[in-house]
mmCIF file of C-alpha atoms and ligand atoms in Angstrom:
data_model
loop_
_atom_site.group_PDB
_atom_site.id
_atom_site.type_symbol
_atom_site.label_atom_id
_atom_site.label_comp_id
_atom_site.label_asym_id
_atom_site.label_seq_id
_atom_site.Cartn_x
_atom_site.Cartn_y
_atom_site.Cartn_z
ATOM 1 C CA MET A 1 -19.399 16.543 -3.275
ATOM 2 C CA LYS A 2 -15.968 16.914 -1.689
ATOM 3 C CA ILE A 3 -14.319 14.202 0.396
ATOM 4 C CA ILE A 4 -11.158 14.133 2.457
ATOM 5 C CA HIS A 5 -9.794 10.601 2.459
ATOM 6 C CA MET A 6 -7.337 10.010 5.292
ATOM 7 C CA SER A 7 -5.786 6.729 6.305
ATOM 8 C CA ASP A 8 -3.299 5.106 8.656
ATOM 9 C CA LEU A 9 -3.072 7.791 11.320
ATOM 10 C CA HIS A 10 -1.243 5.318 13.600
ATOM 11 C CA LEU A 11 -1.965 7.240 16.803
ATOM 12 C CA SER A 12 -0.636 5.932 20.116
ATOM 13 C CA ALA A 13 -1.516 6.392 23.770
ATOM 14 C CA ASP A 14 0.096 9.575 25.107
ATOM 15 C CA GLY A 15 1.496 10.362 21.660
ATOM 16 C CA ALA A 16 4.270 7.751 21.830
ATOM 17 C CA LEU A 17 6.470 7.710 18.720
ATOM 18 C CA VAL A 18 5.901 5.006 16.100
ATOM 19 C CA TRP A 19 9.038 3.928 14.253
ATOM 20 C CA GLU A 20 10.541 7.200 15.553
ATOM 21 C CA GLU A 21 7.781 9.156 13.823
ATOM 22 C CA ASP A 22 5.559 11.600 15.723
ATOM 23 C CA CYS A 23 2.263 10.454 14.191
ATOM 24 C CA ARG A 24 0.175 12.535 16.612
ATOM 25 C CA ARG A 25 1.933 15.764 15.630
ATOM 26 C CA LYS A 26 1.628 14.928 11.920
ATOM 27 C CA PHE A 27 -2.067 14.129 12.311
ATOM 28 C CA LEU A 28 -2.544 17.570 13.892
ATOM 29 C CA THR A 29 -0.692 19.131 10.931
ATOM 30 C CA ALA A 30 -3.117 17.403 8.531
ATOM 31 C CA ILE A 31 -6.083 18.687 10.571
ATOM 32 C CA GLU A 32 -4.726 22.244 10.333
ATOM 33 C CA GLN A 33 -4.458 21.864 6.536
ATOM 34 C CA ILE A 34 -8.058 20.579 6.318
ATOM 35 C CA LYS A 35 -9.233 23.547 8.410
ATOM 36 C CA MET A 36 -8.063 25.811 5.569
ATOM 37 C CA MET A 37 -10.071 23.898 2.929
ATOM 38 C CA ARG A 38 -13.591 24.925 2.016
ATOM 39 C CA ASP A 39 -16.818 22.998 1.419
ATOM 40 C CA ILE A 40 -15.661 19.565 2.577
ATOM 41 C CA ASP A 41 -18.761 17.374 2.915
ATOM 42 C CA VAL A 42 -17.304 14.345 4.615
ATOM 43 C CA ILE A 43 -14.044 12.919 6.003
ATOM 44 C CA ILE A 44 -13.357 9.222 5.526
ATOM 45 C CA VAL A 45 -10.623 7.423 7.473
ATOM 46 C CA SER A 46 -9.867 4.000 6.010
ATOM 47 C CA GLY A 47 -8.415 2.331 9.087
ATOM 48 C CA ASP A 48 -5.351 2.177 11.342
ATOM 49 C CA ILE A 49 -6.654 5.124 13.314
ATOM 50 C CA SER A 50 -4.641 3.668 16.178
ATOM 51 C CA ASN A 51 -1.211 2.070 16.148
ATOM 52 C CA ASP A 52 -1.525 0.366 19.536
ATOM 53 C CA GLY A 53 -5.308 -0.156 19.755
ATOM 54 C CA SER A 54 -5.457 2.021 22.875
ATOM 55 C CA LEU A 55 -8.688 3.623 23.978
ATOM 56 C CA ASP A 56 -6.743 6.857 24.495
ATOM 57 C CA SER A 57 -5.828 7.008 20.791
ATOM 58 C CA TYR A 58 -9.486 6.670 19.677
ATOM 59 C CA TYR A 59 -10.707 9.351 22.085
ATOM 60 C CA PHE A 60 -7.889 11.657 20.966
ATOM 61 C CA ALA A 61 -8.821 11.258 17.271
ATOM 62 C CA ASP A 62 -12.534 11.692 18.014
ATOM 63 C CA ARG A 63 -11.887 14.911 19.966
ATOM 64 C CA ILE A 64 -9.649 16.400 17.262
ATOM 65 C CA PHE A 65 -12.040 15.522 14.399
ATOM 66 C CA ALA A 66 -14.865 17.167 16.369
ATOM 67 C CA GLU A 67 -12.959 20.481 16.055
ATOM 68 C CA LEU A 68 -13.434 20.342 12.267
ATOM 69 C CA ASN A 69 -17.166 19.694 12.659
ATOM 70 C CA ILE A 70 -17.308 17.834 9.329
ATOM 71 C CA PRO A 71 -19.118 14.438 9.299
ATOM 72 C CA THR A 72 -16.371 11.848 9.827
ATOM 73 C CA TYR A 73 -16.570 8.087 9.251
ATOM 74 C CA TRP A 74 -14.038 5.415 10.172
ATOM 75 C CA CYS A 75 -13.474 1.811 9.241
ATOM 76 C CA ALA A 76 -11.029 -0.492 11.021
ATOM 77 C CA GLY A 77 -7.481 -1.394 9.958
ATOM 78 C CA ASN A 78 -5.257 -4.275 11.003
ATOM 79 C CA HIS A 79 -3.555 -2.163 13.696
ATOM 80 C CA ASP A 80 -6.891 -1.240 15.256
ATOM 81 C CA ASN A 81 -8.185 -3.231 18.190
ATOM 82 C CA LEU A 82 -11.644 -4.223 16.954
ATOM 83 C CA SER A 83 -13.126 -4.903 20.378
ATOM 84 C CA VAL A 84 -11.809 -1.609 21.819
ATOM 85 C CA MET A 85 -12.836 0.378 18.734
ATOM 86 C CA PHE A 86 -16.322 -1.069 18.271
ATOM 87 C CA THR A 87 -17.322 -2.053 21.815
ATOM 88 C CA ILE A 88 -15.479 -0.108 24.530
ATOM 89 C CA PHE A 89 -14.912 3.208 22.712
ATOM 90 C CA LYS A 90 -17.989 5.447 22.604
ATOM 91 C CA PRO A 91 -17.345 8.161 20.009
ATOM 92 C CA LYS A 92 -18.891 11.533 20.676
ATOM 93 C CA PHE A 93 -18.392 12.806 17.134
ATOM 94 C CA CYS A 94 -17.035 10.259 14.641
ATOM 95 C CA HIS A 95 -19.169 7.481 13.175
ATOM 96 C CA LEU A 96 -18.431 3.761 13.003
ATOM 97 C CA SER A 97 -21.533 3.025 10.904
ATOM 98 C CA ASN A 98 -21.604 0.451 8.112
ATOM 99 C CA GLN A 99 -23.086 2.928 5.661
ATOM 100 C CA ALA A 100 -24.072 6.561 5.141
ATOM 101 C CA LEU A 101 -25.941 8.606 2.547
ATOM 102 C CA ILE A 102 -24.218 11.943 1.894
ATOM 103 C CA GLY A 103 -24.851 14.362 -0.969
ATOM 104 C CA GLY A 104 -26.712 11.674 -2.935
ATOM 105 C CA TRP A 105 -23.790 9.223 -2.629
ATOM 106 C CA ARG A 106 -24.045 6.003 -0.651
ATOM 107 C CA LEU A 107 -20.947 5.116 1.333
ATOM 108 C CA TYR A 108 -20.330 1.553 2.519
ATOM 109 C CA PHE A 109 -17.731 0.798 5.188
ATOM 110 C CA VAL A 110 -16.537 -2.796 4.912
ATOM 111 C CA ASN A 111 -14.496 -4.735 7.454
ATOM 112 C CA SER A 112 -11.476 -6.429 5.864
ATOM 113 C CA VAL A 113 -9.600 -7.136 9.107
ATOM 114 C CA ALA A 114 -9.195 -10.744 10.241
ATOM 115 C CA LYS A 115 -7.854 -12.068 13.542
ATOM 116 C CA ASP A 116 -4.500 -13.819 13.515
ATOM 117 C CA ASN A 117 -5.145 -17.468 14.450
ATOM 118 C CA ASP A 118 -1.620 -17.890 15.812
ATOM 119 C CA GLU A 119 -1.760 -14.714 17.886
ATOM 120 C CA PRO A 120 -5.349 -14.164 19.026
ATOM 121 C CA ASN A 121 -4.578 -10.705 20.459
ATOM 122 C CA SER A 122 -3.556 -9.292 17.088
ATOM 123 C CA ASN A 123 -4.868 -9.081 13.535
ATOM 124 C CA ARG A 124 -3.432 -10.440 10.338
ATOM 125 C CA SER A 125 -1.647 -7.917 8.142
ATOM 126 C CA LYS A 126 -3.339 -9.358 5.049
ATOM 127 C CA GLY A 127 -7.036 -8.574 4.607
ATOM 128 C CA ILE A 128 -10.099 -10.599 3.764
ATOM 129 C CA VAL A 129 -13.765 -9.774 3.246
ATOM 130 C CA ALA A 130 -15.789 -12.559 4.875
ATOM 131 C CA MET A 131 -18.253 -14.270 2.524
ATOM 132 C CA ASN A 132 -21.287 -13.151 4.551
ATOM 133 C CA ILE A 133 -20.102 -9.512 4.434
ATOM 134 C CA ARG A 134 -19.489 -9.731 0.674
ATOM 135 C CA LYS A 135 -22.926 -11.227 0.085
ATOM 136 C CA GLU A 136 -24.601 -8.617 2.265
ATOM 137 C CA LEU A 137 -22.840 -5.829 0.347
ATOM 138 C CA ASP A 138 -23.841 -7.462 -2.949
ATOM 139 C CA GLY A 139 -27.499 -7.343 -1.837
ATOM 140 C CA LEU A 140 -27.291 -3.742 -0.606
ATOM 141 C CA LEU A 141 -25.721 -2.611 -3.889
ATOM 142 C CA SER A 142 -28.582 -4.292 -5.803
ATOM 143 C CA ASN A 143 -31.254 -2.674 -3.649
ATOM 144 C CA ASN A 144 -29.815 0.856 -3.326
ATOM 145 C CA PRO A 145 -29.580 2.661 -6.673
ATOM 146 C CA GLU A 146 -27.471 5.656 -5.585
ATOM 147 C CA PRO A 147 -23.886 6.059 -6.889
ATOM 148 C CA SER A 148 -21.744 4.267 -4.343
ATOM 149 C CA ILE A 149 -18.351 4.444 -2.669
ATOM 150 C CA ILE A 150 -16.853 1.421 -0.937
ATOM 151 C CA VAL A 151 -14.374 1.967 1.908
ATOM 152 C CA LEU A 152 -12.177 -0.809 3.301
ATOM 153 C CA HIS A 153 -8.714 -0.839 4.817
ATOM 154 C CA HIS A 154 -7.023 -3.324 2.480
ATOM 155 C CA PRO A 155 -6.601 -2.419 -1.210
ATOM 156 C CA SER A 156 -8.433 -4.710 -3.616
ATOM 157 C CA LEU A 157 -6.146 -3.876 -6.544
ATOM 158 C CA GLU A 158 -2.370 -4.353 -6.739
ATOM 159 C CA ILE A 159 -0.227 -1.225 -6.570
ATOM 160 C CA GLY A 160 2.882 -2.842 -8.058
ATOM 161 C CA GLY A 161 5.222 -3.017 -5.070
ATOM 162 C CA TRP A 162 6.287 -5.167 -2.110
ATOM 163 C CA GLN A 163 3.013 -4.190 -0.439
ATOM 164 C CA ASP A 164 0.993 -6.376 -2.842
ATOM 165 C CA CYS A 165 1.559 -9.500 -0.722
ATOM 166 C CA LYS A 166 -0.291 -7.791 2.143
ATOM 167 C CA ILE A 167 -3.428 -6.497 0.421
ATOM 168 C CA LEU A 168 -6.875 -8.116 0.149
ATOM 169 C CA LYS A 169 -6.531 -11.890 -0.149
ATOM 170 C CA ASP A 170 -9.806 -12.495 -1.997
ATOM 171 C CA ARG A 171 -9.514 -9.352 -4.119
ATOM 172 C CA GLU A 172 -10.468 -10.897 -7.464
ATOM 173 C CA THR A 173 -13.755 -12.263 -6.102
ATOM 174 C CA PHE A 174 -14.434 -8.952 -4.390
ATOM 175 C CA ARG A 175 -13.698 -6.886 -7.525
ATOM 176 C CA GLU A 176 -15.788 -9.253 -9.649
ATOM 177 C CA MET A 177 -18.759 -8.683 -7.310
ATOM 178 C CA LEU A 178 -18.274 -4.887 -7.362
ATOM 179 C CA GLY A 179 -17.897 -4.906 -11.149
ATOM 180 C CA ARG A 180 -21.422 -6.325 -11.557
ATOM 181 C CA HIS A 181 -22.898 -3.171 -9.966
ATOM 182 C CA LYS A 182 -22.973 -0.162 -12.260
ATOM 183 C CA ASN A 183 -23.618 2.124 -9.263
ATOM 184 C CA VAL A 184 -20.170 1.422 -7.748
ATOM 185 C CA LYS A 185 -17.902 4.292 -8.801
ATOM 186 C CA LEU A 186 -15.083 4.437 -6.279
ATOM 187 C CA VAL A 187 -13.252 2.157 -3.816
ATOM 188 C CA LEU A 188 -11.122 3.809 -1.108
ATOM 189 C CA SER A 189 -8.459 2.002 0.904
ATOM 190 C CA GLY A 190 -5.287 2.566 2.917
ATOM 191 C CA HIS A 191 -2.872 0.062 4.468
ATOM 192 C CA VAL A 192 -0.087 0.491 1.882
ATOM 193 C CA HIS A 193 0.800 4.052 3.013
ATOM 194 C CA ILE A 194 1.061 5.171 -0.613
ATOM 195 C CA PHE A 195 -1.160 7.403 -2.730
ATOM 196 C CA SER A 196 -2.452 5.591 -5.809
ATOM 197 C CA VAL A 197 -5.322 5.761 -8.310
ATOM 198 C CA LYS A 198 -6.150 2.943 -10.738
ATOM 199 C CA LYS A 199 -9.155 1.907 -12.785
ATOM 200 C CA ASP A 200 -10.654 -1.570 -13.192
ATOM 201 C CA LYS A 201 -13.945 -2.223 -15.051
ATOM 202 C CA ASN A 202 -15.025 1.431 -14.825
ATOM 203 C CA ILE A 203 -14.435 1.596 -11.069
ATOM 204 C CA LEU A 204 -11.720 3.853 -9.622
ATOM 205 C CA TYR A 205 -9.580 2.285 -6.893
ATOM 206 C CA SER A 206 -7.621 4.742 -4.794
ATOM 207 C CA THR A 207 -5.340 4.390 -1.794
ATOM 208 C CA ALA A 208 -4.495 7.356 0.429
ATOM 209 C CA SER A 209 -1.043 7.893 1.838
ATOM 210 C CA SER A 210 -0.606 7.776 5.605
ATOM 211 C CA THR A 211 -0.544 10.963 7.657
ATOM 212 C CA GLY A 212 2.045 9.316 9.944
ATOM 213 C CA PHE A 213 4.643 7.708 7.665
ATOM 214 C CA ALA A 214 4.675 6.894 3.960
ATOM 215 C CA PHE A 215 6.181 4.017 2.022
ATOM 216 C CA SER A 216 7.096 3.752 -1.639
ATOM 217 C CA THR A 217 6.948 0.955 -4.213
ATOM 218 C CA GLY A 218 10.516 1.784 -5.258
ATOM 219 C CA LEU A 219 12.137 1.619 -1.794
ATOM 220 C CA PRO A 220 13.006 -1.499 0.245
ATOM 221 C CA LYS A 221 10.303 -3.063 2.423
ATOM 222 C CA TYR A 222 9.257 -0.828 5.359
ATOM 223 C CA LYS A 223 11.729 1.908 4.401
ATOM 224 C CA ILE A 224 9.951 5.175 5.180
ATOM 225 C CA ASN A 225 9.781 7.716 2.377
ATOM 226 C CA GLN A 226 10.041 11.027 4.231
ATOM 227 C CA GLY A 227 7.942 13.837 2.804
ATOM 228 C CA LEU A 228 5.249 11.671 1.177
ATOM 229 C CA GLU A 229 2.931 11.677 4.201
ATOM 230 C CA GLY A 230 -0.477 13.090 3.344
ATOM 231 C CA PHE A 231 -4.110 12.485 2.502
ATOM 232 C CA SER A 232 -6.404 12.623 -0.535
ATOM 233 C CA ARG A 233 -8.881 15.301 -1.570
ATOM 234 C CA ILE A 234 -11.653 14.010 -3.831
ATOM 235 C CA SER A 235 -14.217 15.965 -5.879
ATOM 236 C CA LEU A 236 -17.173 13.998 -7.214
ATOM 237 C CA SER A 237 -19.769 15.047 -9.743
ATOM 238 C CA LYS A 238 -22.129 13.108 -11.989
ATOM 239 C CA LYS A 239 -19.559 13.449 -14.777
ATOM 240 C CA ASP A 240 -16.236 12.764 -13.119
ATOM 241 C CA ILE A 241 -14.169 12.002 -10.059
ATOM 242 C CA ILE A 242 -10.991 13.964 -9.403
ATOM 243 C CA ILE A 243 -8.563 12.587 -6.802
ATOM 244 C CA GLU A 244 -5.678 14.721 -5.614
ATOM 245 C CA ASN A 245 -2.796 13.773 -3.308
ATOM 246 C CA VAL A 246 -2.254 16.443 -0.631
ATOM 247 C CA LEU A 247 1.190 16.247 0.958
ATOM 248 C CA LEU A 248 1.575 17.074 4.587
ATOM 249 C CA ALA A 249 2.989 20.572 5.162
ATOM 250 C CA GLN A 250 6.624 20.254 6.202
ATOM 251 C CA GLU A 251 7.903 22.036 9.307
ATOM 252 C CA LYS A 252 10.297 24.866 8.620
HETATM 253 FE FE1 FE2 B 1 -1.102 1.281 8.481
#
């Protein structure tokens, strides 16, 4: 099975720039690159589809993904507006389902976004998997024997940079739960805008870069690392999982 893992598109209403970056144009560049790739079974977007939570940004992404005609699944990120994304927006093509079964692999999409108590109209940057969601996932992983992929916006393993203070708060509990299920093979996240692959208790944890703007562990906080925007291409077989970082094509 072949997966495209995209994350942190950061689209805005009417294509407004984000931190002086044209995230809409870069997203379209990534789509053109995916159009050239063969035999992609599914596209996964691990949150921050929108930068401003606008309905316009979700409809734009849905319409562009429909052009690829490859099954596409989203989970929410901290920049997404959860009520707009899950209640007002009615996707024509993309899926906001909690799980899917594709090519013999079971995919679970987990919400790790929490509301900010001080600012009710926005989300916290740091993630958390609510206890009821963790317990429900624990039960599903026990009952469904297929090899499984977990998708959530916030990384559950440190990447070794300034971003680590903003990842999943309850990550050790979450990883401990996943580690008890031999069918869990891969965990996909975004949020840090950096490509990474690490292993913990026989599970691969990978973060995709952002298509809009990339960071680096070696640069100061929020300093954009130009040229590292991209997405991941993943090949899965019964024997192994190969994860490749695909950089966005640069304009000449
Ligand atoms: Fe993001």
